[in-house]
GROMACS .gro file of C-alpha atoms in nm:
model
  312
    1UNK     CA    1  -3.001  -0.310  -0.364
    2UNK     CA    2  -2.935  -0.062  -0.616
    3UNK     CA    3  -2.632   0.105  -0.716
    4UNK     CA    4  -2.534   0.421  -0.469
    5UNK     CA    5  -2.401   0.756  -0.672
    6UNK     CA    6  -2.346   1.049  -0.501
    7UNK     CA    7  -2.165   1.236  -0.154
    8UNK     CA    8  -2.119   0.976   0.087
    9UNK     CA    9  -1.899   1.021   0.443
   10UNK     CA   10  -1.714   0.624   0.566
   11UNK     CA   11  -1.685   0.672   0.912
   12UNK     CA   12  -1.996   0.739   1.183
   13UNK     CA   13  -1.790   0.978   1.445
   14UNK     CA   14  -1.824   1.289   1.545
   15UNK     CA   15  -1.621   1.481   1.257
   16UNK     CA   16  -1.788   1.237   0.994
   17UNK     CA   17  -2.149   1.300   1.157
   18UNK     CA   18  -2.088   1.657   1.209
   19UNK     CA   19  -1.950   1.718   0.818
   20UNK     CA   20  -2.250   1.540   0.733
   21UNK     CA   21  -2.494   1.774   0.898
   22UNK     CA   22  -2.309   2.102   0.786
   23UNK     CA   23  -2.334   1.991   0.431
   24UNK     CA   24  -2.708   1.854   0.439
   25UNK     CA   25  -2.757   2.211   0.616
   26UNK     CA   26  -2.576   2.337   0.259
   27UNK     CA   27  -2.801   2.181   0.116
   28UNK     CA   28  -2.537   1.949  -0.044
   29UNK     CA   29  -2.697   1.580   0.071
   30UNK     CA   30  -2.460   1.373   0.173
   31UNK     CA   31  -2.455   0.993   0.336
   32UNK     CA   32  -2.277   0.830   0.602
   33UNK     CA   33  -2.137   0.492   0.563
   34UNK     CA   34  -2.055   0.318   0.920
   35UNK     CA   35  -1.742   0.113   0.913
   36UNK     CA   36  -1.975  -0.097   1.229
   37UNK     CA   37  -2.118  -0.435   1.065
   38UNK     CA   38  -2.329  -0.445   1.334
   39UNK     CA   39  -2.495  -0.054   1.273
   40UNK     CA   40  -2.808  -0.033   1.117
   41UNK     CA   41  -2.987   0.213   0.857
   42UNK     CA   42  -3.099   0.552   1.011
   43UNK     CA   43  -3.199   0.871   0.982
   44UNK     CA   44  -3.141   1.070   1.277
   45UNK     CA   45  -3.200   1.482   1.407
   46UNK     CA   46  -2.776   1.550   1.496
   47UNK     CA   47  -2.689   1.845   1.683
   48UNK     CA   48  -2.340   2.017   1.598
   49UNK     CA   49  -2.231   2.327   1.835
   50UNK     CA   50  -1.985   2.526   1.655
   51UNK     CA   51  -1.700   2.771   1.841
   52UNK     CA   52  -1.952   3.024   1.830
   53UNK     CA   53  -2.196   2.836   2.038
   54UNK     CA   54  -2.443   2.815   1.741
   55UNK     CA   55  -2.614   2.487   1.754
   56UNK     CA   56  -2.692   2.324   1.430
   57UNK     CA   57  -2.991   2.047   1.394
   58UNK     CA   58  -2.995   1.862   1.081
   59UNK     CA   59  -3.122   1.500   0.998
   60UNK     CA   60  -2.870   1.301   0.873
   61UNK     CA   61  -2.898   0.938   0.706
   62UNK     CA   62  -2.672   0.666   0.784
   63UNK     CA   63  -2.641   0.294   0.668
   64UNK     CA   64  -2.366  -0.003   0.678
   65UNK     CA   65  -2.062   0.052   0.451
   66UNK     CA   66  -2.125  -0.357   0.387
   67UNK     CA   67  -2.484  -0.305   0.261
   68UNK     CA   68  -2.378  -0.095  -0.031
   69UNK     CA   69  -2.300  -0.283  -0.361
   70UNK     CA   70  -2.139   0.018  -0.566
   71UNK     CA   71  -2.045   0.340  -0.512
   72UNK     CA   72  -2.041   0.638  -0.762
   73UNK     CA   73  -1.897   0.963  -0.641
   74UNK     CA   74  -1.669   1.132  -0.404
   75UNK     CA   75  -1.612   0.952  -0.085
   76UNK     CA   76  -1.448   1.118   0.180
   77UNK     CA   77  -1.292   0.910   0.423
   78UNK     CA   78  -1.311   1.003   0.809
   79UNK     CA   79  -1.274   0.724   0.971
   80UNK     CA   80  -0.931   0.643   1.181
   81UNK     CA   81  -0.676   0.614   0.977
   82UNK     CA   82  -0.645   0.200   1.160
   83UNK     CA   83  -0.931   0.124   0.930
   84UNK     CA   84  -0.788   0.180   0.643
   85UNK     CA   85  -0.633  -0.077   0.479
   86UNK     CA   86  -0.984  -0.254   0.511
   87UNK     CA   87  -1.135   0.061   0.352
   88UNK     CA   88  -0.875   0.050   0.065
   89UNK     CA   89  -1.012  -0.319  -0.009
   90UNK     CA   90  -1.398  -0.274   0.008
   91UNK     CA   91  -1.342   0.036  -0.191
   92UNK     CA   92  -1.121  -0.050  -0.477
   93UNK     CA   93  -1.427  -0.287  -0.582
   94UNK     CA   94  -1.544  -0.015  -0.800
   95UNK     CA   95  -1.230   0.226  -0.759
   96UNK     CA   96  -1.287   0.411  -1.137
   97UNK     CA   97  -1.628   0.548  -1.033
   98UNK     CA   98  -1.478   0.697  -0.666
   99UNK     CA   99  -1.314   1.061  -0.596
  100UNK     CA  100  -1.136   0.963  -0.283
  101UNK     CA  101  -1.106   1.265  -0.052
  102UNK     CA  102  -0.911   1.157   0.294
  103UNK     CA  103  -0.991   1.344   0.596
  104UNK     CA  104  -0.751   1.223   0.838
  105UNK     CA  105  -0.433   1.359   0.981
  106UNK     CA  106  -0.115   1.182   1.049
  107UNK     CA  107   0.183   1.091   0.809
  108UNK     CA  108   0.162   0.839   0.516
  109UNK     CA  109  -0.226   0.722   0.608
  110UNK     CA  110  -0.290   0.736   0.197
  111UNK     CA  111  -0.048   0.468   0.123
  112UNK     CA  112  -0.340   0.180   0.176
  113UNK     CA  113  -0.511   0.375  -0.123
  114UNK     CA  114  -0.280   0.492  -0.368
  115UNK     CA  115  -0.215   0.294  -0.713
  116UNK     CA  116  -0.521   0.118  -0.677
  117UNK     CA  117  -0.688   0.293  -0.946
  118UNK     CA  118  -0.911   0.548  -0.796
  119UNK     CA  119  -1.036   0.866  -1.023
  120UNK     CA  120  -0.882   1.057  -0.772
  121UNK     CA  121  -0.693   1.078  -0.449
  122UNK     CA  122  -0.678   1.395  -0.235
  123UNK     CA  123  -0.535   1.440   0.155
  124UNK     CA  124  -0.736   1.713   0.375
  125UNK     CA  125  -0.514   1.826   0.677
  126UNK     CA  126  -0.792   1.871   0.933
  127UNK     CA  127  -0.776   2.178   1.110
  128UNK     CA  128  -1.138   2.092   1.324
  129UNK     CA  129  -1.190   1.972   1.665
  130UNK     CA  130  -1.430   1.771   1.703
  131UNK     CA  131  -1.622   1.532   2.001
  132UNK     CA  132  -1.916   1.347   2.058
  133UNK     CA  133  -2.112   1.455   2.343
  134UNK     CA  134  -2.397   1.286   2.368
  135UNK     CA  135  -2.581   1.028   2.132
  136UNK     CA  136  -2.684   1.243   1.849
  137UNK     CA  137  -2.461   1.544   1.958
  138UNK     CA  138  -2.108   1.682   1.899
  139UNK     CA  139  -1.917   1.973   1.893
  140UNK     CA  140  -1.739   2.115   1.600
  141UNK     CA  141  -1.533   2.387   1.613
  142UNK     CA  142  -1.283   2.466   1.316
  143UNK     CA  143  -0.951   2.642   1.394
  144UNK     CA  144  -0.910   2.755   1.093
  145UNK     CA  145  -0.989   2.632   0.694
  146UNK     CA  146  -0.873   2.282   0.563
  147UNK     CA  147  -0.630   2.249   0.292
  148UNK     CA  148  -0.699   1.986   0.024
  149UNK     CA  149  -0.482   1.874  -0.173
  150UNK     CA  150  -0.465   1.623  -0.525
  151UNK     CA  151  -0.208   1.300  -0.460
  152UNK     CA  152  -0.321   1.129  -0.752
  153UNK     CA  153  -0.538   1.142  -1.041
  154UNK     CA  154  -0.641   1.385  -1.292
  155UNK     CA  155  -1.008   1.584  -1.440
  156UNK     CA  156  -1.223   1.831  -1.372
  157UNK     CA  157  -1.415   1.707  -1.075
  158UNK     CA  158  -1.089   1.664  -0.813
  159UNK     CA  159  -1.021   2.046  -0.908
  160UNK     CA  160  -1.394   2.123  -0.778
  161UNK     CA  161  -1.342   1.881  -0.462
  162UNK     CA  162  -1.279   2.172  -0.168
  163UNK     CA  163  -1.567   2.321  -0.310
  164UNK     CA  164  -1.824   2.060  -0.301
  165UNK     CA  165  -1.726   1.993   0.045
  166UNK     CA  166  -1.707   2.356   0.163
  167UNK     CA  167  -1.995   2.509   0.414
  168UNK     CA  168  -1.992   2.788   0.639
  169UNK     CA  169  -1.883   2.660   0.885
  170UNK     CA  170  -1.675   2.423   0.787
  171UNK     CA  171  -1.424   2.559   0.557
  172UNK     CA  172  -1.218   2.377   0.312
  173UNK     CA  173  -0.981   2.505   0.029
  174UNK     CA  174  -0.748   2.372  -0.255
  175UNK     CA  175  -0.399   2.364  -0.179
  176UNK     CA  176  -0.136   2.319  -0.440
  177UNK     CA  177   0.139   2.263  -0.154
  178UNK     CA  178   0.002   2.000   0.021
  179UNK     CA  179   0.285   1.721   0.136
  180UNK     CA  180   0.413   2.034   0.335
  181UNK     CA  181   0.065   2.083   0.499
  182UNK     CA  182   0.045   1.733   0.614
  183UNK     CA  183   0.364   1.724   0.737
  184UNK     CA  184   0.288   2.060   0.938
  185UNK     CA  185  -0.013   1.934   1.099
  186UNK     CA  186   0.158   1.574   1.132
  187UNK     CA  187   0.440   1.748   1.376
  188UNK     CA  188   0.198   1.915   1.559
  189UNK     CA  189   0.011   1.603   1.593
  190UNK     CA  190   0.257   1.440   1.736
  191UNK     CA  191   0.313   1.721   2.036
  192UNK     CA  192  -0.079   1.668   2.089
  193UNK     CA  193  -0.158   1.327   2.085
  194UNK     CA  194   0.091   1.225   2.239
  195UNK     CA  195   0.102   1.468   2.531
  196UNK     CA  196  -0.231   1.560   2.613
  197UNK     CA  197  -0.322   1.226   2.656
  198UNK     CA  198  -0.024   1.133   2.910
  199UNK     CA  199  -0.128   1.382   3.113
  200UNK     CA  200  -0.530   1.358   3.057
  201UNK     CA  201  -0.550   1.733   2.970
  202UNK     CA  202  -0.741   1.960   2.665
  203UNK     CA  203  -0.567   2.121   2.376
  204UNK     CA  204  -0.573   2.425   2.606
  205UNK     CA  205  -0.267   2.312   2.809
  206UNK     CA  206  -0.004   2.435   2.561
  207UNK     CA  207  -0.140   2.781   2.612
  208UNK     CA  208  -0.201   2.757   2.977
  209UNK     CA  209   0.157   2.598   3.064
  210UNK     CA  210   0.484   2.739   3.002
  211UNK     CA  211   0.666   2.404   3.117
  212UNK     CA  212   0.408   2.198   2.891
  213UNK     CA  213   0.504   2.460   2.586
  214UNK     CA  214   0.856   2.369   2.626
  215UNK     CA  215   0.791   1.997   2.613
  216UNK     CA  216   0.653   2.026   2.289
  217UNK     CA  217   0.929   2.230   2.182
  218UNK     CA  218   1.167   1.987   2.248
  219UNK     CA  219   0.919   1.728   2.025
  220UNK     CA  220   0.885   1.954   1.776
  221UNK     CA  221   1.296   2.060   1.729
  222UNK     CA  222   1.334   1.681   1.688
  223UNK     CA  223   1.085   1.612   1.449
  224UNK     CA  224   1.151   1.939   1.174
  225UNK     CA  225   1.493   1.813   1.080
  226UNK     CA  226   1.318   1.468   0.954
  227UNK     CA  227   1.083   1.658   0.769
  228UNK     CA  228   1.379   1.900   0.618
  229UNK     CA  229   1.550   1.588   0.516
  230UNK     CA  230   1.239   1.385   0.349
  231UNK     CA  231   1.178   1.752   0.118
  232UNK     CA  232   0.978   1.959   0.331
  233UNK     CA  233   1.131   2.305   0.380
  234UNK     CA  234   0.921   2.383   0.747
  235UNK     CA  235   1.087   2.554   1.022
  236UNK     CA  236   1.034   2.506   1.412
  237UNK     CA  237   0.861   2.852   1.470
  238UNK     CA  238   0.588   2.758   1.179
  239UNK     CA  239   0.527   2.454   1.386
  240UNK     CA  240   0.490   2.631   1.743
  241UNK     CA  241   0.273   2.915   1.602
  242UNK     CA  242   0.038   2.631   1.469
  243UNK     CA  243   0.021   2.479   1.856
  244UNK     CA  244  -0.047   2.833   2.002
  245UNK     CA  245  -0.311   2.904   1.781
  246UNK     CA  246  -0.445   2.546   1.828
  247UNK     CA  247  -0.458   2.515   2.155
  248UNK     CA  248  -0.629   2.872   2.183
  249UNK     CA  249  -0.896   2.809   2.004
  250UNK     CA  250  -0.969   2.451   2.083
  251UNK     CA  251  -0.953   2.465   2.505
  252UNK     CA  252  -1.113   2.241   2.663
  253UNK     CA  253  -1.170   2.011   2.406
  254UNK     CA  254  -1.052   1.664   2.416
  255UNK     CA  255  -0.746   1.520   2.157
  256UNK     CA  256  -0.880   1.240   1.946
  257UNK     CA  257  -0.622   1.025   2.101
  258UNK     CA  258  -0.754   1.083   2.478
  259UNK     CA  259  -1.092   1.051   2.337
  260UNK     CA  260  -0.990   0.725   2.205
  261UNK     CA  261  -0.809   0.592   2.521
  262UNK     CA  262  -1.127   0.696   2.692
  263UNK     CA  263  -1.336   0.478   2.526
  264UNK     CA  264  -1.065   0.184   2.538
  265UNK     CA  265  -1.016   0.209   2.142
  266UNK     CA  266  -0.672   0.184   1.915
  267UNK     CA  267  -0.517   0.490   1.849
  268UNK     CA  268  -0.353   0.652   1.586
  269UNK     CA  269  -0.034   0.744   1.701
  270UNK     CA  270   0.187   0.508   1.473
  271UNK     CA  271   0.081   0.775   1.199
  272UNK     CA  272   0.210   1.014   1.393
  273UNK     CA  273   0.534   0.982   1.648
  274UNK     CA  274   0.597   0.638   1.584
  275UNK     CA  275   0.581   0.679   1.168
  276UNK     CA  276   0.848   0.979   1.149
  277UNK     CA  277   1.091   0.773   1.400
  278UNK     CA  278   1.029   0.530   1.120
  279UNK     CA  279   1.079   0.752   0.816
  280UNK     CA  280   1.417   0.875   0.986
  281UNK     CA  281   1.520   0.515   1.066
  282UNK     CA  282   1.439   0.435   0.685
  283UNK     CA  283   1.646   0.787   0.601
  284UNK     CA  284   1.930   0.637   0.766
  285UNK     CA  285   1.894   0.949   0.998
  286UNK     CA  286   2.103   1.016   1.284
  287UNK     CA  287   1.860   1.239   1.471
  288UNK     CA  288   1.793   1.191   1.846
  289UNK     CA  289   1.366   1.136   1.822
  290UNK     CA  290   1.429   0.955   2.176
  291UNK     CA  291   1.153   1.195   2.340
  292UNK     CA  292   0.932   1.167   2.030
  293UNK     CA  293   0.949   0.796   2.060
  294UNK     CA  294   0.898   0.719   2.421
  295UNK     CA  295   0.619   0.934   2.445
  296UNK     CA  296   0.458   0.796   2.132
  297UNK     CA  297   0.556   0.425   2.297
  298UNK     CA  298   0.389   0.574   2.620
  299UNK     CA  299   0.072   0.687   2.468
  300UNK     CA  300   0.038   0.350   2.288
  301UNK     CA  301   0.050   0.167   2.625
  302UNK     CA  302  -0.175   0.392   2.808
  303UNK     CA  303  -0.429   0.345   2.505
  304UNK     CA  304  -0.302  -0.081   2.606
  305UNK     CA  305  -0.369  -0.083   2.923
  306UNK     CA  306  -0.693   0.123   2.909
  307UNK     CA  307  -0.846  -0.147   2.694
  308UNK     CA  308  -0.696  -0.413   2.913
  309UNK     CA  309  -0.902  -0.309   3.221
  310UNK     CA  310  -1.233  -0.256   3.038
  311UNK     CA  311  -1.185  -0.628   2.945
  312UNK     CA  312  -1.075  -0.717   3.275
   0.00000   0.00000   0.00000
């Protein structure tokens, strides 16, 4: 097989799909490499509805990550954040040639990746909502733009990286700040994954509930003072504005964590409650994260016991 140079998207779900469709719409081509040794080479017609209700159609080619030899170009990463220690080790074959651009939330997911001598290595804090509907179709609705930001690397291209990526619908943007950004979105993922699942609600609940709201309060005045003491000046309102304004504009869409214990897969919640009871444990902290940490521990057996029954 020849050698692969280019855009290319590792991970087949619905933000990787619908990212892929937006940019081929851009007219910026760009292919999607399935984590799924099983998945076979495609091009397929998928449908992304935006917030708007505008439907986009655009064919979009997929193939095996396995059946690729080399890679040359910026890879953005949107697969869960589980996968990615594998990623960091199928990748690194040809690491020089690779602007690696992570599109994943949650706290410390780059670590599999970093010093392994890629050109480049940038964190985007997602700020879409995304879920597969149907085979072929998703929704995609962005709150609000996406900050990306440089962990490692130097040259021309990683400054040009929010802009190859960018469409009009899906905004991204460079962001000089961006350890406080992930650490933002991290706290508020935490307050979302973890209790929209427990209760099997949408992101709309936080808007909808005043006794939900003050849950994640309490979540989120436990988490800031970890993030205050690992160098991230954030305060609690900044934090509960960012719920609000999630939660309004994604309602009645589903978490990626309940979308995940629906279809009886891992989740991603040691990246998020579980990893800053960790970084405070490894702080030396004496912070109470006791609600933070069973609900986390909560989630993570729900997300157990859901794959337990489809085996059963």
């Amino acid at each position: 097989m020849k050698d692969s140079s280019g855009m290319f998207i590792v991970g087949g779900g619905a933000i990787g799909f619908s990212l892929a469709a937006h940019l081929a719409s851009s007219g910026k081509a760009a292919e999607v490499l399935r984590i799924n040794h099983s998945a076979v080479g495609t091009t397929e017609k998928i449908a992304v509805k935006s917030g708007d209700g505008h439907v986009l159609e655009q064919s979009v080619t997929s193939k095996p990550l396995s059946s690729v030899r080399s890679i040359n170009g910026v890879v953005i990463v949107t697969a869960k954040a589980n996968a990615n220690e594998y990623l960091a080790d199928v990748l690194s074959k040809n690491v020089s040639d690779i602007d690696l651009v992570l599109l994943q939330n949650g706290i410390g997911v780059e670590r599999p990746f970093m010093n392994k001598g890629f050109r480049s290595v940038s964190r985007c804090v997602v700020y879409i909502t995304a879920e597969k509907v149907q085979e072929s179709s998703y929704t995609a609705r962005m709150v609000k733009p996406s900050p990306i930001g440089l962990l490692e690397g130097t040259g021309e291209k990683t400054a040009d990286i929010a802009g190859i990526i960018n469409t009009e619908a899906l905004r991204f943007y460079n962001e000089p700040d961006i350890e406080y950004e992930i650490w933002k979105k991290g706290i508020i993922n935490t307050v979302f994954n973890s209790i929209c699942p427990l209760l099997d609600t949408d992101n709309g609940i936080f808007d909808r509930d005043e006794t939900i709201m003050s849950l994640a309060k309490c979540v989120v005045k436990e988490c800031v003072p970890v993030a205050n003491r690992a160098g991230i000046t954030i305060t609690t309102k900044e934090i509960i504005e960012g719920i609000l304004a999630i939660s309004q504009m994604s309602a009645g869409q589903l978490i990626s964590t309940l979308q995940d214990i629906r279809a009886h897969r891992e989740t991603e919640m040691n990246y998020f409650n579980m990893e800053i009871c960790r970084i405070a444990e490894a702080m030396k902290m004496q912070t109470d994260l006791s609600l933070t940490r069973m609900l986390g521990a909560l989630t993570i057996k729900k997300a157990e016991l859901a794959r337990d029954k489809e085996i059963d």
